[in-house]
Each structure stands twice: as structure tokens, then as C-alpha cells.
Amino acid sequence: MTGATEESTFEGAPPQVTEGMTLSIPPTLDLFEEIDRLKAKLNAVILAHYYQEPDIQDIADFIGDSLALAQRAATTDASMIVFCGVHFMAETAKILNPGKQVLLPDLRAGCSLSDSCPPEDFGRFVQAHPDHLVMSYINCSAGVKALSDVICTSGNAERLLRQIPQEKPVLFAPDQHLGHYLMRKTGRELLLWPGTCMVHVLFSEHRLIDLKLQHPDALILAHPECQENLLRHADHVGSTTSLLDFIKTHPAKKFIIATESGIIHQMEKACPDKLFLPAPTDNGCACNVCPHMKLNTLEKVYLCMRDRRPEIVLPEALRLRALVPLERMLAMST
Ligand code: 13P
Ligand code: SF4
């Protein structure tokens, strides 16, 4: 587990929640009521990402993109953070607010971007480019954060990059597509780590064009983790919060959404009179669903609060090194 040693990843973690444990929940139990009761008893706050299943979004105290979730985790006065997202998000909460107990309903909830960048390999890459400033996307492990000068999210990456002196060479990791997007936006050369998001690379350009032909009045919204051939069709590119804000304020009635489909739940709640079409994937599979995010379920949220585990634990020396670029991000985002 990432929390156990500096180099480890979620893949090595023993499954903390099994089907057997899930079955130990009495079928008559009202999970919504129980989670509310435990929340009050434990003085817990439930933070959820937009890619969580609708029931989890509905019980959350706060839903946000990676930046807003990190900011909320850093400042909460609750005693416990129940983080309904993936491992790097919960780990970030622990790095920023170590006095809180941070629970992740399923400890196996990882991220293909984070997995693409093992700290040992990344350390060698950084060492080979000592003149570069290291800017890492928040979708990475604590070990990679500890090797970085500044962290960014999709919500602030462009703003932060523009604050770095133009003459300073920048190494960007781990998402090559977000990196390419930043290069096009700022006109600046970046040295890229070749990571990708397994969800955002699977949208199909030709199927998107077909869908747009069927719905010429629909606007296309895309997350910058998508590839360039997708992004070039987008009317708006941004973080999950940015996409949600866009549909709330734009007068259009129809949108094609090129990001994980979980966010459509909030879009439909915010604008029930508008239509949201998930962008199509290559083979018609449900590949626009993040399998890591969806490991969390309402049952596992209840179980983790009942049992106060699985918990994020980090070696203090690693936490302190990973804290430096995260605090720099928060300071540069204000
Ligand atoms: P946001 O920060 O835009 O919510 O993105 C998180 C993420 O994992 C996208 O795949
Ligand atoms: Fe990681 Fe992609 Fe899932 Fe986001 S959608 S958590 S980047 S695998």
C-alpha cells in the first residue's frame, strides 16, 4: 500500500473489504440513516468526487474536483475524513491534514495515471534532468509528490504553469495528454512523462463526430485528460467542476460530456431541463466509467465508518516531503 512504504503502490494492498463483509450488513438496515448516525457520532465529514456512484454523491457533505477536495480536506474541522474517491485523493487529504483519521471505503481504488509513474522510475527521470522544475499532476502517489517542486490539478494547471518563469525548463508528469494540452494553451515546451488515464483515452473521435451530427445543437465538453483528437472538437475544456459550472451558466440545452459519466448525476440535478449525452467510446463498452472510482459503494462507505478502516497511513518523513509541493500549489492557487 502506498501508505506502508515510500515505493509501494495500491496493487500490493490486501483487499480490505470483501463480498463476505458486505453480506454481513443486515438487509433491513437503512444505509442512508446509518451513515448519517455514524457521521454525527464520529464527527466525520464525507468528501466525494463527481465520479462516485450517485448514492454516494447524495450522502456526501461536499462534492468537488481534485482541487476543491484537497482544499476542503486541508481546512475541515471534522475529526474524521471519509474520502469517497481514489487513493491519491485520500492520501492527499492525509498529507494536508495529518491530525485527521482519513478513511477510503475501498483501499484498492487506485488510478491508472498514478500507476503509470512508479516513484523509483520517476526519481531516475528527475535525476536525469536536474535543471528542470518538476510539476506533477495531483493524480500521483505520495512518493512522486515528494520528488516534485509543485503539484497541480486540472483546475489550476494552466494558472500555475504561467507563474513559473518562462526561461525555466519544466518536466510535467504523469499525464501526457494534460501536458500536451498545457503546451498548446501556453505555447510552452514541456518535458512529459508518458502516462495516460485509462478512461479518457478511450473516447472515440469518429463516434463523437457521428453523435454531434445527430445532435448539432449539442455543445461538446471535455476533460483535459482526453487526447488532442477529442479535445479539438470541444466547445469547453476543463476540470470536472469547470464542466459543471459551464452547463449551469450556458444557455444551451444539450451537451455531450467527454469525461467519466458519474458527473452527469450532478449535471442532471443542477439542470433537470437540459440533456446530457455521454461521449461515446470506441467499441460501445462502458469504458467511460472509472473502475477504480466505482470500487467504492454505499455499503463500503457504511462499513468503513462502522469499522473505522481502511485508513490511510503514511510514514511521516514521506508525508513532510510530499507536503511541500502541495502547499506550494495551494499558495499559488489563491
Ligand atoms: P478533476 O480534478 O477534474 O476532478 O479530475 C480528477 C480525475 O481523476 C479526472 O480523471
Ligand atoms: Fe485516474 Fe482516470 Fe480514474 Fe481519474 S478517471 S481516477 S485519472 S483512472
Coordinates of C-alpha atoms and ligand atoms in Angstrom, one line a residue:
M1 CA 0.0 0.0 0.0
T2 CA 1.2 3.5 -0.8
G3 CA 0.9 4.3 2.9
A4 CA 3.0 1.4 4.0
T5 CA 6.3 2.2 2.3
E6 CA 7.6 5.0 0.1
E7 CA 7.7 2.9 -3.0
S8 CA 4.7 0.7 -2.7
T9 CA 1.5 1.1 -4.8
F10 CA -2.1 0.2 -4.2
E11 CA -1.6 -3.0 -6.1
G12 CA 0.2 -4.6 -3.1
A13 CA -2.6 -3.9 -0.7
P14 CA -4.6 -6.7 0.7
P15 CA -8.3 -6.4 -0.1
Q16 CA -9.8 -4.6 2.9
V17 CA -13.4 -5.1 2.1
T18 CA -14.7 -8.4 0.7
E19 CA -18.0 -9.6 -0.5
G20 CA -18.4 -11.6 2.7
M21 CA -18.1 -8.5 4.8
T22 CA -20.6 -6.7 2.6
L23 CA -23.0 -9.6 3.2
S24 CA -22.6 -9.1 7.0
I25 CA -24.8 -6.0 6.6
P26 CA -28.4 -6.8 7.8
P27 CA -30.6 -6.5 4.6
T28 CA -33.1 -4.3 6.6
L29 CA -30.5 -1.8 7.6
D30 CA -31.2 1.7 6.1
L31 CA -27.7 2.6 5.0
F32 CA -28.5 6.3 4.5
E33 CA -29.8 6.6 8.1
E34 CA -26.9 4.6 9.5
I35 CA -24.3 6.6 7.6
D36 CA -25.9 9.8 9.0
R37 CA -25.9 8.4 12.5
L38 CA -22.2 7.4 12.3
K39 CA -21.3 10.7 10.8
A40 CA -22.7 12.6 13.8
K41 CA -21.2 10.0 16.3
L42 CA -17.7 10.1 14.8
N43 CA -17.7 13.8 13.9
A44 CA -17.0 12.7 10.3
V45 CA -17.2 14.6 7.0
I46 CA -17.8 12.8 3.8
L47 CA -16.0 14.2 0.8
A48 CA -16.8 12.8 -2.6
H49 CA -15.6 13.2 -6.2
Y50 CA -18.0 13.6 -9.0
Y51 CA -17.1 10.2 -10.4
Q52 CA -18.6 8.4 -7.4
E53 CA -21.9 6.5 -7.8
P54 CA -25.0 8.7 -7.4
D55 CA -25.9 7.3 -3.9
I56 CA -22.5 8.3 -2.6
Q57 CA -22.7 11.7 -4.1
D58 CA -26.1 12.1 -2.5
I59 CA -24.9 11.3 1.1
A60 CA -21.7 13.4 0.7
D61 CA -21.2 16.7 2.7
F62 CA -19.1 18.1 -0.1
I63 CA -18.6 17.1 -3.8
G64 CA -15.8 18.6 -5.8
D65 CA -12.9 18.3 -8.2
S66 CA -9.5 17.3 -7.0
L67 CA -8.5 20.9 -6.2
A68 CA -11.7 21.7 -4.2
L69 CA -11.5 18.3 -2.4
A70 CA -7.9 19.0 -1.4
Q71 CA -8.7 22.5 -0.2
R72 CA -11.7 21.2 1.8
A73 CA -9.7 18.3 3.3
A74 CA -7.0 20.8 4.4
T75 CA -9.4 23.0 6.3
T76 CA -12.1 20.7 7.7
D77 CA -12.6 20.8 11.4
A78 CA -14.2 17.3 11.5
S79 CA -12.3 14.6 13.3
M80 CA -12.6 12.0 10.5
I81 CA -12.5 12.4 6.7
V82 CA -14.4 9.7 4.8
F83 CA -12.9 10.1 1.4
C84 CA -15.1 8.8 -1.4
G85 CA -12.7 8.9 -4.3
V86 CA -9.4 7.2 -5.2
H87 CA -6.3 6.5 -3.3
F88 CA -4.2 9.5 -4.3
M89 CA -7.1 11.8 -3.3
A90 CA -7.4 10.3 0.2
E91 CA -3.6 10.3 0.5
T92 CA -3.5 14.0 -0.4
A93 CA -6.1 14.6 2.4
K94 CA -3.9 12.9 4.9
I95 CA -0.7 14.7 3.7
L96 CA -2.5 18.1 4.1
N97 CA -4.3 17.3 7.4
P98 CA -2.4 14.6 9.2
G99 CA -4.3 15.0 12.5
K100 CA -7.5 13.6 11.0
Q101 CA -8.3 10.0 10.5
V102 CA -8.7 9.5 6.8
L103 CA -10.7 6.5 5.6
L104 CA -11.1 5.3 2.0
P105 CA -14.0 2.9 1.6
D106 CA -12.0 0.5 -0.7
L107 CA -8.3 0.8 -0.4
R108 CA -7.8 -0.8 -3.8
A109 CA -9.3 2.3 -5.5
G110 CA -6.3 3.4 -7.5
C111 CA -5.7 5.4 -10.7
S112 CA -4.1 4.4 -14.0
L113 CA -2.2 7.7 -14.1
S114 CA -0.7 7.2 -10.6
D115 CA 0.2 3.6 -11.5
S116 CA 2.0 4.7 -14.7
C117 CA 4.5 6.6 -12.7
P118 CA 6.3 4.5 -10.0
P119 CA 8.4 6.7 -7.7
E120 CA 11.7 4.7 -8.3
D121 CA 11.4 5.2 -12.1
F122 CA 10.3 8.8 -11.8
G123 CA 13.2 9.5 -9.4
R124 CA 15.7 8.4 -12.1
F125 CA 13.9 10.6 -14.7
V126 CA 14.0 13.6 -12.4
Q127 CA 17.7 13.0 -11.7
A128 CA 18.5 12.8 -15.4
H129 CA 17.0 16.4 -15.8
P130 CA 18.4 18.3 -12.8
D131 CA 17.8 21.7 -14.5
H132 CA 14.1 21.1 -14.8
L133 CA 11.4 22.3 -12.4
V134 CA 9.2 19.3 -11.6
M135 CA 5.4 19.9 -11.9
S136 CA 3.3 16.9 -11.1
Y137 CA -0.4 16.4 -11.6
I138 CA -2.1 15.5 -8.3
N139 CA -3.0 12.1 -9.8
C140 CA 0.2 10.5 -8.5
S141 CA 1.5 8.8 -5.4
A142 CA 3.0 10.5 -2.3
G143 CA 6.3 9.1 -3.5
V144 CA 6.1 11.1 -6.8
K145 CA 4.8 14.2 -5.0
A146 CA 7.8 14.0 -2.7
L147 CA 10.0 14.3 -5.8
S148 CA 8.1 17.3 -7.2
D149 CA 8.5 21.0 -6.9
V150 CA 4.9 21.8 -7.3
I151 CA 1.6 19.9 -7.7
C152 CA -1.3 20.9 -9.9
T153 CA -4.8 19.8 -10.8
S154 CA -6.7 20.0 -14.0
G155 CA -8.4 23.1 -12.4
N156 CA -5.3 25.1 -11.8
A157 CA -2.5 23.6 -14.1
E158 CA -2.5 26.4 -16.6
R159 CA -2.6 29.2 -14.0
L160 CA 0.3 27.6 -12.1
L161 CA 2.4 27.0 -15.2
R162 CA 2.0 30.6 -16.2
Q163 CA 3.5 31.6 -12.8
I164 CA 6.7 29.7 -13.5
P165 CA 9.4 31.9 -15.2
Q166 CA 9.3 31.3 -18.9
E167 CA 13.0 30.5 -19.2
K168 CA 12.8 27.7 -16.6
P169 CA 12.5 24.2 -18.2
V170 CA 9.6 22.2 -16.8
L171 CA 9.1 18.5 -16.5
F172 CA 5.5 17.5 -16.3
A173 CA 4.1 14.2 -15.0
P174 CA 2.3 11.8 -15.2
D175 CA -0.4 12.7 -17.7
Q176 CA 1.0 13.3 -21.2
H177 CA -2.4 14.4 -22.6
L178 CA -2.9 17.1 -20.0
G179 CA 0.8 18.0 -20.6
H180 CA 0.1 18.4 -24.4
Y181 CA -3.0 20.4 -23.7
L182 CA -0.9 22.8 -21.5
M183 CA 1.7 23.1 -24.2
R184 CA -0.9 24.1 -26.8
K185 CA -2.6 26.5 -24.3
T186 CA 0.6 28.3 -23.2
G187 CA 2.9 27.7 -26.2
R188 CA 5.5 26.4 -23.8
E189 CA 7.6 23.3 -24.3
L190 CA 7.3 20.7 -21.5
L191 CA 9.2 17.5 -20.9
L192 CA 6.5 14.9 -20.5
W193 CA 6.2 11.6 -18.6
P194 CA 4.2 9.2 -20.8
G195 CA 1.2 8.4 -18.5
T196 CA -2.5 8.3 -19.6
C197 CA -5.9 7.9 -18.0
M198 CA -7.4 4.6 -19.0
V199 CA -10.9 6.2 -19.1
H200 CA -10.2 9.4 -21.0
V201 CA -8.1 7.9 -23.8
L202 CA -11.0 5.6 -24.8
F203 CA -13.4 8.1 -26.2
S204 CA -13.8 7.7 -30.0
E205 CA -13.4 10.7 -32.2
H206 CA -15.4 9.3 -35.2
R207 CA -18.3 8.3 -32.9
L208 CA -18.2 11.7 -31.3
I209 CA -18.5 13.3 -34.7
D210 CA -21.4 11.0 -35.5
L211 CA -23.2 11.9 -32.3
K212 CA -22.6 15.6 -32.9
L213 CA -24.2 15.2 -36.4
Q214 CA -27.2 13.6 -34.8
H215 CA -27.3 16.5 -32.2
P216 CA -26.0 19.6 -34.0
D217 CA -27.3 21.8 -31.2
A218 CA -25.3 20.0 -28.5
L219 CA -22.1 21.6 -27.1
I220 CA -19.1 19.2 -26.5
L221 CA -17.4 19.5 -23.1
A222 CA -14.2 17.6 -22.4
H223 CA -11.7 16.9 -19.6
P224 CA -8.1 17.8 -20.5
E225 CA -7.1 14.2 -19.8
C226 CA -8.6 13.4 -23.2
Q227 CA -6.4 13.1 -26.3
E228 CA -5.9 16.0 -28.7
N229 CA -8.1 14.4 -31.4
L230 CA -11.0 14.6 -29.0
L231 CA -10.2 18.0 -27.4
R232 CA -10.1 19.7 -30.8
H233 CA -13.9 19.2 -31.1
A234 CA -14.7 20.6 -27.6
D235 CA -16.5 23.8 -27.0
H236 CA -15.2 23.9 -23.5
V237 CA -12.3 22.0 -21.8
G238 CA -11.8 22.0 -18.1
S239 CA -11.8 20.2 -14.7
T240 CA -14.9 18.4 -13.6
T241 CA -16.0 21.5 -11.6
S242 CA -15.4 23.7 -14.6
L243 CA -17.6 21.4 -16.8
L244 CA -20.3 21.5 -14.2
D245 CA -20.2 25.3 -13.9
F246 CA -20.3 25.6 -17.7
I247 CA -23.6 23.7 -18.1
K248 CA -25.1 25.7 -15.2
T249 CA -24.4 29.0 -16.8
H250 CA -24.5 28.4 -20.6
P251 CA -28.0 28.8 -22.2
A252 CA -27.6 25.7 -24.4
K253 CA -30.0 22.8 -23.6
K254 CA -27.9 19.9 -24.8
F255 CA -24.3 18.8 -24.0
I256 CA -22.0 15.9 -25.0
I257 CA -19.9 15.1 -21.9
A258 CA -16.4 13.7 -22.6
T259 CA -15.3 12.7 -19.1
E260 CA -16.3 9.9 -16.6
S261 CA -20.0 9.6 -16.7
G262 CA -20.5 9.9 -12.9
I263 CA -20.6 13.7 -13.2
I264 CA -23.8 13.6 -15.2
H265 CA -25.6 12.9 -12.0
Q266 CA -24.7 16.4 -10.7
M267 CA -25.4 17.9 -14.1
E268 CA -28.9 16.4 -14.2
K269 CA -29.6 17.6 -10.6
A270 CA -28.4 21.1 -11.4
C271 CA -30.2 21.4 -14.7
P272 CA -33.1 18.9 -15.0
D273 CA -34.4 20.7 -18.1
K274 CA -31.2 20.0 -20.0
L275 CA -30.0 16.9 -21.8
F276 CA -26.5 15.3 -21.2
L277 CA -25.2 12.7 -23.6
P278 CA -22.1 10.7 -22.5
A279 CA -19.4 10.9 -25.2
P280 CA -19.1 7.5 -27.0
T281 CA -16.2 5.1 -26.6
D282 CA -14.6 3.1 -29.3
N283 CA -16.3 -0.2 -29.0
G284 CA -19.5 0.8 -27.3
C285 CA -18.2 -0.5 -24.0
A286 CA -18.9 1.3 -20.7
C287 CA -15.2 2.4 -20.7
N288 CA -16.2 5.9 -19.7
V289 CA -16.8 4.5 -16.2
C290 CA -13.7 4.6 -14.0
P291 CA -13.4 1.1 -12.5
H292 CA -11.2 2.5 -9.6
M293 CA -13.7 5.2 -8.6
K294 CA -16.6 2.7 -8.8
L295 CA -14.9 0.3 -6.3
N296 CA -16.4 2.4 -3.6
T297 CA -20.1 1.6 -2.8
L298 CA -22.6 2.8 -0.3
E299 CA -22.1 -0.5 1.6
K300 CA -18.4 0.1 1.8
V301 CA -18.9 3.7 3.0
Y302 CA -21.1 2.3 5.8
L303 CA -18.6 -0.5 6.6
C304 CA -15.6 1.8 6.7
M305 CA -17.3 4.1 9.2
R306 CA -18.6 1.3 11.3
D307 CA -15.2 -0.4 11.4
R308 CA -13.0 2.8 11.2
R309 CA -10.9 1.2 8.4
P310 CA -9.4 1.0 5.9
E311 CA -7.3 4.0 6.9
I312 CA -4.7 6.0 5.1
V313 CA -1.3 5.8 6.9
L314 CA 1.9 7.4 5.7
P315 CA 5.4 7.5 7.0
E316 CA 5.9 11.0 8.5
A317 CA 9.2 11.7 6.6
L318 CA 7.4 10.9 3.2
R319 CA 4.4 13.0 4.2
L320 CA 6.5 16.0 5.0
R321 CA 8.3 15.8 1.7
A322 CA 5.0 15.4 -0.2
L323 CA 3.5 18.3 1.7
V324 CA 6.0 20.9 0.3
P325 CA 4.8 20.9 -3.3
L326 CA 1.1 20.5 -2.2
E327 CA 1.4 23.6 0.0
R328 CA 3.1 25.4 -2.9
M329 CA 0.1 24.5 -5.1
L330 CA -2.4 25.8 -2.5
A331 CA -0.5 29.1 -2.1
M332 CA -0.2 29.6 -5.9
S333 CA -3.9 28.8 -6.4
T334 CA -5.2 31.7 -4.3
Ligands
13P1 P1 -10.7 16.7 -11.6 O1 -9.7 17.3 -10.7 O2 -11.0 17.5 -12.8 O3 -12.0 16.4 -10.9 O4 -10.2 15.3 -12.2 C1 -9.9 14.2 -11.4 C2 -9.7 13.0 -12.3 O5 -9.3 12.0 -11.8 C3 -10.0 13.1 -13.7 O6 -9.9 11.8 -14.2
SF4_2 FE1 -7.5 8.0 -12.6 FE2 -8.6 8.2 -14.9 FE3 -10.0 7.1 -12.9 FE4 -9.5 9.8 -12.9 S1 -10.8 8.6 -14.3 S2 -9.2 8.4 -11.2 S3 -7.4 9.8 -13.9 S4 -8.1 6.3 -13.9

